[in-house]
């Protein structure tokens, strides 16, 4: 019953002629539903007093130092993994879906993080070369998302297009126990998605995957493997000269 | 004196555009040939200018002669869009090398200057304007960037799709009125 209402609402929206097209805001003027007094999206200019708060009024720096409870996140993440697990056909698919979820987060992390660091400066800068970008991921992104910098960056010796970021105890998988028959699964594909989105946004397209590499000291040690695409390598070569 | 703003995704799909007519007095920029000629002939000369400058102006001269007489070279919607599109090449070239976000004026076309701003996520903000206003434009771009980040943070907004929010529109207009 609770699902019927959103569908009905959307179909009304598609029939009614709203001047702003297919804007799916529930505050859209629709006289059939007695929504609490929300301003219609056809009003321009300043919000009326007592209007609903909108995201453009929020300060971006307000939540800069706030923290999310890791228990709450662990609960949410476990639900996400269980939900995905019911709908996939195998480990690779599960990793790919987690990667997609992380991707959506990564695009937002990139913009928000850059805004918070650069908006105050006179001449905001962005990363154009790969190695500085990788360094900034290693420190800033990790710090923004997890609260501490990642543990190591390595460059692979066999392939010139592979780089690795190593985290000894990734917070998101701390409370996940993987059954033995799925031991190649790493739920850090979520983190890999975040890294992939940040690299994509900066213009370095790559394939990013996560692998478990436990050692004696850190049984949860995870490696995020970044495999750059050829075009990026060529561009880096050209820019190096 | 008008300004045209375009927001483009990294794959060059237009996400938002705005035309703003400023009420501030414009500094007199000399467009060398046009100012000495009566206005009805600038459209004819615009064709020559662009042919000389090598811009791909075949379509523009047709529009210029086919429609009504225009003042200056760039009042038509499609001319504006053509100028903006042509400047993308220049923007990409500067974007690869220079690691600043605010690229000042990357291109010039008759009396229109194109300024650009590239975000870390490689979104391009392109502004066509007639007069010089570096500080105001920089502040305007910062404002638009902030509004864009807030739009992006919305979990219901799919990345790189057109921005249709009326609040965004009104904020951008207010910012344009303030700085441009």
JSON list of C-alpha atoms in Angstrom, two decimals, chain B residues 21 28 32 38 40-41 51 64 72 76-77 94-95 98 106 108 110 124 136 141 146 151 159-160 163 165 171 178:
[
{"chain": "B", "resi": 21, "resn": "UNK", "atom": "CA", "xyz": [21.36, 41.13, -19.52]},
{"chain": "B", "resi": 28, "resn": "UNK", "atom": "CA", "xyz": [33.96, 50.60, -23.85]},
{"chain": "B", "resi": 32, "resn": "UNK", "atom": "CA", "xyz": [38.38, 47.64, -34.05]},
{"chain": "B", "resi": 38, "resn": "UNK", "atom": "CA", "xyz": [27.25, 52.17, -39.12]},
{"chain": "B", "resi": 40, "resn": "UNK", "atom": "CA", "xyz": [23.72, 47.95, -40.38]},
{"chain": "B", "resi": 41, "resn": "UNK", "atom": "CA", "xyz": [26.93, 47.05, -42.08]},
{"chain": "B", "resi": 51, "resn": "UNK", "atom": "CA", "xyz": [36.54, 34.46, -42.81]},
{"chain": "B", "resi": 64, "resn": "UNK", "atom": "CA", "xyz": [23.70, 36.72, -40.94]},
{"chain": "B", "resi": 72, "resn": "UNK", "atom": "CA", "xyz": [27.05, 43.49, -34.00]},
{"chain": "B", "resi": 76, "resn": "UNK", "atom": "CA", "xyz": [21.54, 35.32, -32.62]},
{"chain": "B", "resi": 77, "resn": "UNK", "atom": "CA", "xyz": [21.05, 32.33, -30.41]},
{"chain": "B", "resi": 94, "resn": "UNK", "atom": "CA", "xyz": [44.52, 25.05, -22.01]},
{"chain": "B", "resi": 95, "resn": "UNK", "atom": "CA", "xyz": [42.85, 22.65, -19.63]},
{"chain": "B", "resi": 98, "resn": "UNK", "atom": "CA", "xyz": [47.36, 24.51, -16.86]},
{"chain": "B", "resi": 106, "resn": "UNK", "atom": "CA", "xyz": [40.44, 31.53, -23.78]},
{"chain": "B", "resi": 108, "resn": "UNK", "atom": "CA", "xyz": [37.86, 35.91, -28.72]},
{"chain": "B", "resi": 110, "resn": "UNK", "atom": "CA", "xyz": [34.60, 39.76, -32.86]},
{"chain": "B", "resi": 124, "resn": "UNK", "atom": "CA", "xyz": [33.28, 23.24, -17.99]},
{"chain": "B", "resi": 136, "resn": "UNK", "atom": "CA", "xyz": [33.43, 39.96, -11.29]},
{"chain": "B", "resi": 141, "resn": "UNK", "atom": "CA", "xyz": [32.27, 31.44, -11.45]},
{"chain": "B", "resi": 146, "resn": "UNK", "atom": "CA", "xyz": [29.42, 26.31, -5.21]},
{"chain": "B", "resi": 151, "resn": "UNK", "atom": "CA", "xyz": [23.44, 20.25, -6.88]},
{"chain": "B", "resi": 159, "resn": "UNK", "atom": "CA", "xyz": [25.48, 12.97, -12.66]},
{"chain": "B", "resi": 160, "resn": "UNK", "atom": "CA", "xyz": [25.89, 14.78, -15.99]},
{"chain": "B", "resi": 163, "resn": "UNK", "atom": "CA", "xyz": [20.00, 20.69, -14.21]},
{"chain": "B", "resi": 165, "resn": "UNK", "atom": "CA", "xyz": [15.93, 22.99, -10.53]},
{"chain": "B", "resi": 171, "resn": "UNK", "atom": "CA", "xyz": [20.38, 31.53, -7.49]},
{"chain": "B", "resi": 178, "resn": "UNK", "atom": "CA", "xyz": [25.42, 40.74, -8.30]}
]
